[in-house]
mmCIF file of C-alpha atoms in Angstrom:
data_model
loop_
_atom_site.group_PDB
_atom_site.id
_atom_site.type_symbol
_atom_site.label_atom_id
_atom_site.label_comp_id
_atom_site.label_asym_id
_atom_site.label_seq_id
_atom_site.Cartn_x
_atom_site.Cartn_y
_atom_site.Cartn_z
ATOM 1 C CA UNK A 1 -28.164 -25.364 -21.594
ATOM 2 C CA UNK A 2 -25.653 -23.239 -20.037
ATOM 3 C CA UNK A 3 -23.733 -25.444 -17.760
ATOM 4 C CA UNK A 4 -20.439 -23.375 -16.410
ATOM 5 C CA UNK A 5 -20.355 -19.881 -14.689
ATOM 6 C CA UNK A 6 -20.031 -17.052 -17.703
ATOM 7 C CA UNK A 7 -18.652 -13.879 -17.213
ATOM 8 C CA UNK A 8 -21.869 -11.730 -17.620
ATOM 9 C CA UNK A 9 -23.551 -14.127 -14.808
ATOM 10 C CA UNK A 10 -20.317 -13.104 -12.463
ATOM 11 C CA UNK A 11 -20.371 -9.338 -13.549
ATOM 12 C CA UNK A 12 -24.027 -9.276 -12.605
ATOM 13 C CA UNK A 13 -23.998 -11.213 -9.167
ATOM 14 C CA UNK A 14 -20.641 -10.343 -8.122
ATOM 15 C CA UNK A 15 -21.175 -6.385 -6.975
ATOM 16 C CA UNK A 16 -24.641 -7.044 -4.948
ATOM 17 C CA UNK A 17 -22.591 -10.547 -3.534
ATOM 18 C CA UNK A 18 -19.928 -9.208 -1.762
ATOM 19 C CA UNK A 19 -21.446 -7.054 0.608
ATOM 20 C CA UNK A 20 -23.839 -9.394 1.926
ATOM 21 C CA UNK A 21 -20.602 -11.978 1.705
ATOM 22 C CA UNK A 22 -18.870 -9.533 3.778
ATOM 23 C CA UNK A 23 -22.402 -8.984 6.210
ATOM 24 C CA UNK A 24 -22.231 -12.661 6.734
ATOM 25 C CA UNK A 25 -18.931 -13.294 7.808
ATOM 26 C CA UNK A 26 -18.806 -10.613 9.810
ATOM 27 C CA UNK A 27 -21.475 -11.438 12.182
ATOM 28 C CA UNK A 28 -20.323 -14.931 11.601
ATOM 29 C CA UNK A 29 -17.011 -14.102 13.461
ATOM 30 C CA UNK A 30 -18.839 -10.810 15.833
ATOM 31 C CA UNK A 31 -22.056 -12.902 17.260
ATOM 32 C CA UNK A 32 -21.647 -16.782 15.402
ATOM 33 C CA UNK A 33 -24.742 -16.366 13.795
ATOM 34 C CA UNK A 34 -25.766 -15.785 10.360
ATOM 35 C CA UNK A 35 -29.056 -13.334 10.223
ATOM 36 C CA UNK A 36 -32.209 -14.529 8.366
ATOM 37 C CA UNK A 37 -32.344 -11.572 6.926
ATOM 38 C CA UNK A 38 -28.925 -11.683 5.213
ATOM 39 C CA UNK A 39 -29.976 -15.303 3.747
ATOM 40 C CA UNK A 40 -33.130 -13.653 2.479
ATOM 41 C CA UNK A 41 -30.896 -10.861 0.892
ATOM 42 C CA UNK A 42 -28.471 -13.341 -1.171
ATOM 43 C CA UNK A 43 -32.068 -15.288 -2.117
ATOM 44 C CA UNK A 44 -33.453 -11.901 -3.115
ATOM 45 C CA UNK A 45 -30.605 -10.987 -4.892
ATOM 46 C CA UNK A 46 -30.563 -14.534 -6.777
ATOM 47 C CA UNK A 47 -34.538 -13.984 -7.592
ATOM 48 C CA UNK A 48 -34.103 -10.750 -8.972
ATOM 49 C CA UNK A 49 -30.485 -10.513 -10.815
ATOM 50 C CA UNK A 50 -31.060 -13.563 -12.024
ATOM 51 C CA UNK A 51 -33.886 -13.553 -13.810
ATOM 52 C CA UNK A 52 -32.277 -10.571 -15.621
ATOM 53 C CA UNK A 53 -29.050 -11.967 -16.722
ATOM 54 C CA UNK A 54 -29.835 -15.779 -16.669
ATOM 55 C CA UNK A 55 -31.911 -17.696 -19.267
ATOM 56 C CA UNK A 56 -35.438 -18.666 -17.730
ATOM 57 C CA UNK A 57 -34.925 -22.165 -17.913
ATOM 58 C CA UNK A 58 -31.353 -21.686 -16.284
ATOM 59 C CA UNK A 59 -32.509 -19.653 -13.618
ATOM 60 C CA UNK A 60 -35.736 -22.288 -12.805
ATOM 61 C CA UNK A 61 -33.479 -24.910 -12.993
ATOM 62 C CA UNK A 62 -30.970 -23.398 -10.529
ATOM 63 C CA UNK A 63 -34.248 -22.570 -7.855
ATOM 64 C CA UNK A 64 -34.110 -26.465 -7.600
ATOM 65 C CA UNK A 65 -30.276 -26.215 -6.763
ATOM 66 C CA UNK A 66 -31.595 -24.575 -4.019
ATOM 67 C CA UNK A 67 -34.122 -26.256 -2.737
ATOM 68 C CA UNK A 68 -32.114 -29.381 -2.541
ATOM 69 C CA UNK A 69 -29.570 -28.225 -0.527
ATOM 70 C CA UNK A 70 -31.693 -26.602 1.812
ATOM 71 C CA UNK A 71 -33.135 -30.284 2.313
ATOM 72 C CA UNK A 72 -29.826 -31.349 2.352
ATOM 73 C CA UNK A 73 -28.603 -28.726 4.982
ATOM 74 C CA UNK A 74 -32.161 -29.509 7.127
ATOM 75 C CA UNK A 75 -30.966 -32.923 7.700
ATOM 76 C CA UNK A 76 -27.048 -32.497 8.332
ATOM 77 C CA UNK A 77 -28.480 -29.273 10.738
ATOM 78 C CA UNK A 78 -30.972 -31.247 13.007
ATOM 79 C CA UNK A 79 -28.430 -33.815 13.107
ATOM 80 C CA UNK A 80 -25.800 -31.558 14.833
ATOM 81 C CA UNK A 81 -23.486 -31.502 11.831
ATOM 82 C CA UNK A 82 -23.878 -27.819 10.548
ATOM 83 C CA UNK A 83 -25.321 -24.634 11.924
ATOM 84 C CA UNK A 84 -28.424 -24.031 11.109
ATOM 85 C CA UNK A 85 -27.602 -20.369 9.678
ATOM 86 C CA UNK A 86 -24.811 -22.158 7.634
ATOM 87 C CA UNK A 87 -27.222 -24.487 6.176
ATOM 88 C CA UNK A 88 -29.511 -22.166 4.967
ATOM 89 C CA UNK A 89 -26.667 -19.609 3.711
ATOM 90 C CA UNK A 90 -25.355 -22.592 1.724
ATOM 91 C CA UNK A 91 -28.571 -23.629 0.301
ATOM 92 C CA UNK A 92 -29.073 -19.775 -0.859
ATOM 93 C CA UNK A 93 -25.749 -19.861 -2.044
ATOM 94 C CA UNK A 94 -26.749 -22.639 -3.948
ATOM 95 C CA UNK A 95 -28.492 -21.233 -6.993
ATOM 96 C CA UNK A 96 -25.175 -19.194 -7.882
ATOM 97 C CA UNK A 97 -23.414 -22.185 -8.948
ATOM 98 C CA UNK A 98 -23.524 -23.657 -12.145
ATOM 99 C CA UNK A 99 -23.962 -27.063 -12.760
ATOM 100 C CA UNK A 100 -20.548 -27.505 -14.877
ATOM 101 C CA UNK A 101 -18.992 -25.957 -11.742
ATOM 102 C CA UNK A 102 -19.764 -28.309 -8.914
ATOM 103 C CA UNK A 103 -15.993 -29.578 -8.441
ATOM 104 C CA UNK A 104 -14.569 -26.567 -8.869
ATOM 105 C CA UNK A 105 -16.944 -24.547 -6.110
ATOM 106 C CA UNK A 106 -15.845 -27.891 -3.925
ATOM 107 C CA UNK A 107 -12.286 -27.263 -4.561
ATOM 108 C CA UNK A 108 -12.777 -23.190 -3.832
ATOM 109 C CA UNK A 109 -14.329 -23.955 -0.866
ATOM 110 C CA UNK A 110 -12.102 -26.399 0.703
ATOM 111 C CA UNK A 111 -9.511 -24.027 -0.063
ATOM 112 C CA UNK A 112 -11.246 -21.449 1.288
ATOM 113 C CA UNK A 113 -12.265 -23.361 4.206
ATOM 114 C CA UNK A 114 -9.145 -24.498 4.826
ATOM 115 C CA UNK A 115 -7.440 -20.469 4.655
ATOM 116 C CA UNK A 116 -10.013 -19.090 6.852
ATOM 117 C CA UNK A 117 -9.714 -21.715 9.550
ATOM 118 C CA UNK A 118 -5.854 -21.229 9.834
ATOM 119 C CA UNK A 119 -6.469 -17.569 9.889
ATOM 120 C CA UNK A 120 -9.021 -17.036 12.370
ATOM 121 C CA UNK A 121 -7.114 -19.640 14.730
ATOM 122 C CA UNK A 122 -3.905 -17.220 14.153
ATOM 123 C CA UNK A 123 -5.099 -14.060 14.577
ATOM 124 C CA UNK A 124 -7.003 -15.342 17.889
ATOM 125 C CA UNK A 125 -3.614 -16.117 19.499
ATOM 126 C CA UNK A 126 -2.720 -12.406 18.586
ATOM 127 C CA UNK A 127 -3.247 -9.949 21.426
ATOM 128 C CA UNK A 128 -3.633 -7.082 19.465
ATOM 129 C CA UNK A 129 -6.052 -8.483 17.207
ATOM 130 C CA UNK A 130 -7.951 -9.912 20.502
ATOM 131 C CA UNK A 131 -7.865 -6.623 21.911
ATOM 132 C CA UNK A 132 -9.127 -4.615 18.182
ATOM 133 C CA UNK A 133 -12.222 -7.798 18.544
ATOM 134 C CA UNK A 134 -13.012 -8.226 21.819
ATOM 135 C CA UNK A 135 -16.738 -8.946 20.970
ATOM 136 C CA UNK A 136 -16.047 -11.033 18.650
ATOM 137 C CA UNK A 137 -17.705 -14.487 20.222
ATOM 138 C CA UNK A 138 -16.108 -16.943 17.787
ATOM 139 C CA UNK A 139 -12.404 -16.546 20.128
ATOM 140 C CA UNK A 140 -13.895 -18.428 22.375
ATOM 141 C CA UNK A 141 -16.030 -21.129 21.149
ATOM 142 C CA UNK A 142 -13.184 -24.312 21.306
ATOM 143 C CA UNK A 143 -13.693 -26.114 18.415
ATOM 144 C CA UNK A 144 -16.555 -24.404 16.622
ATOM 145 C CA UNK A 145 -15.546 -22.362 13.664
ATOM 146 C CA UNK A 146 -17.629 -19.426 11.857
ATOM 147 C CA UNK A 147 -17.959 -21.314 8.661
ATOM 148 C CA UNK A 148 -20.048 -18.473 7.001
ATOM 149 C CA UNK A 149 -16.334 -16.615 6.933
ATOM 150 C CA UNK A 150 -15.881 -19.642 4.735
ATOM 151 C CA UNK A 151 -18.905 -19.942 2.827
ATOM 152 C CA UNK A 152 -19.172 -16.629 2.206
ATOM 153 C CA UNK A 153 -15.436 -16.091 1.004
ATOM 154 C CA UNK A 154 -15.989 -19.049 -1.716
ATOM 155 C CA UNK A 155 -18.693 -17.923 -3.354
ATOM 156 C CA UNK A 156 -17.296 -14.255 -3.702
ATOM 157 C CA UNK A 157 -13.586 -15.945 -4.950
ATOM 158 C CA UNK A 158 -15.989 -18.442 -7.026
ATOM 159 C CA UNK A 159 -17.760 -15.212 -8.619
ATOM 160 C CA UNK A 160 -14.644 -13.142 -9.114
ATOM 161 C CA UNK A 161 -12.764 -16.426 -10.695
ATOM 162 C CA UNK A 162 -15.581 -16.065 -13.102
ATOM 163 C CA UNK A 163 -14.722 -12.059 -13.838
ATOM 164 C CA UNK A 164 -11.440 -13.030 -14.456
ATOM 165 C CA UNK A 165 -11.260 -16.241 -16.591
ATOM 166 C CA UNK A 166 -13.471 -14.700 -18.495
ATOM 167 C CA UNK A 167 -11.926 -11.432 -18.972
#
């Protein structure tokens, strides 16, 4: 059983990724909100490109992935913990991870996480860059961040980590 991202799984997912990646963290940062539609994109795109480059039993078995951290993300969501568009982005996120990989996505993300948040605080104390965004809602919502900037950014560095180690 395949249990660490490969590099034909990453050449596969990574082109029809990143532009829903880049979707979500866009209207992340524009409106705070992730569209259902853009979660059902990355699930379609999971359904479909992975059943063509994954092993059946590796793509079933990721499905579950997702399914438990949509459980997961209902219950930190209704208890005020997580946006409810960033728990469902994570849980179709989810299935793109391989199980060998769990750390290292955790480490990619916290990194990621951690980039994005200085960022976005930065730039928002930049007049010109508040002036070239002024619709952008997430300026002005205190402590709340636009964590699909975040979510979205890991999985695309976790997918293009996998190009290149590989490579």
């Amino acid at each position: 059983m395949q249990t660490h991202l490969t590099f034909i799984e990453a050449a596969w997912f990574l082109p029809f990724v990143i532009p829903i990646c880049i979707w979500v963290g866009w209207s992340d940062l524009r409106e705070m909100r992730i569209p259902n539609v853009s979660v059902l994109a990355l699930g379609a795109v999971f359904l479909v490109i992975g059943f063509i480059a994954l092993p059946f039993e590796v793509w079933y078995m990721r499905l579950l992935q997702l399914a438990i951290i949509l459980l997961a993300g209902f219950i930190v969501s209704s208890l005020g913990l997580v946006g409810a568009g960033d728990a469902k982005f994570a849980a179709v996120m989810a299935p793109f991870i391989a199980p060998g990989d769990y750390m290292l996505f955790v480490l990619i993300f916290a990194a990621v996480l951690i980039g994005s948040w200085i960022t976005h605080r930065g730039a928002g104390r930049v007049p010109a860059v508040r002036r070239a965004t002024p619709e952008w809602v997430s300026w002005d919502r205190g402590k709340l961040f636009p964590m699909g900037v975040a979510l979205a950014g890991a999985l695309v560095v976790y997918l293009a980590l996998g190009l290149a180690a590989s490579a």
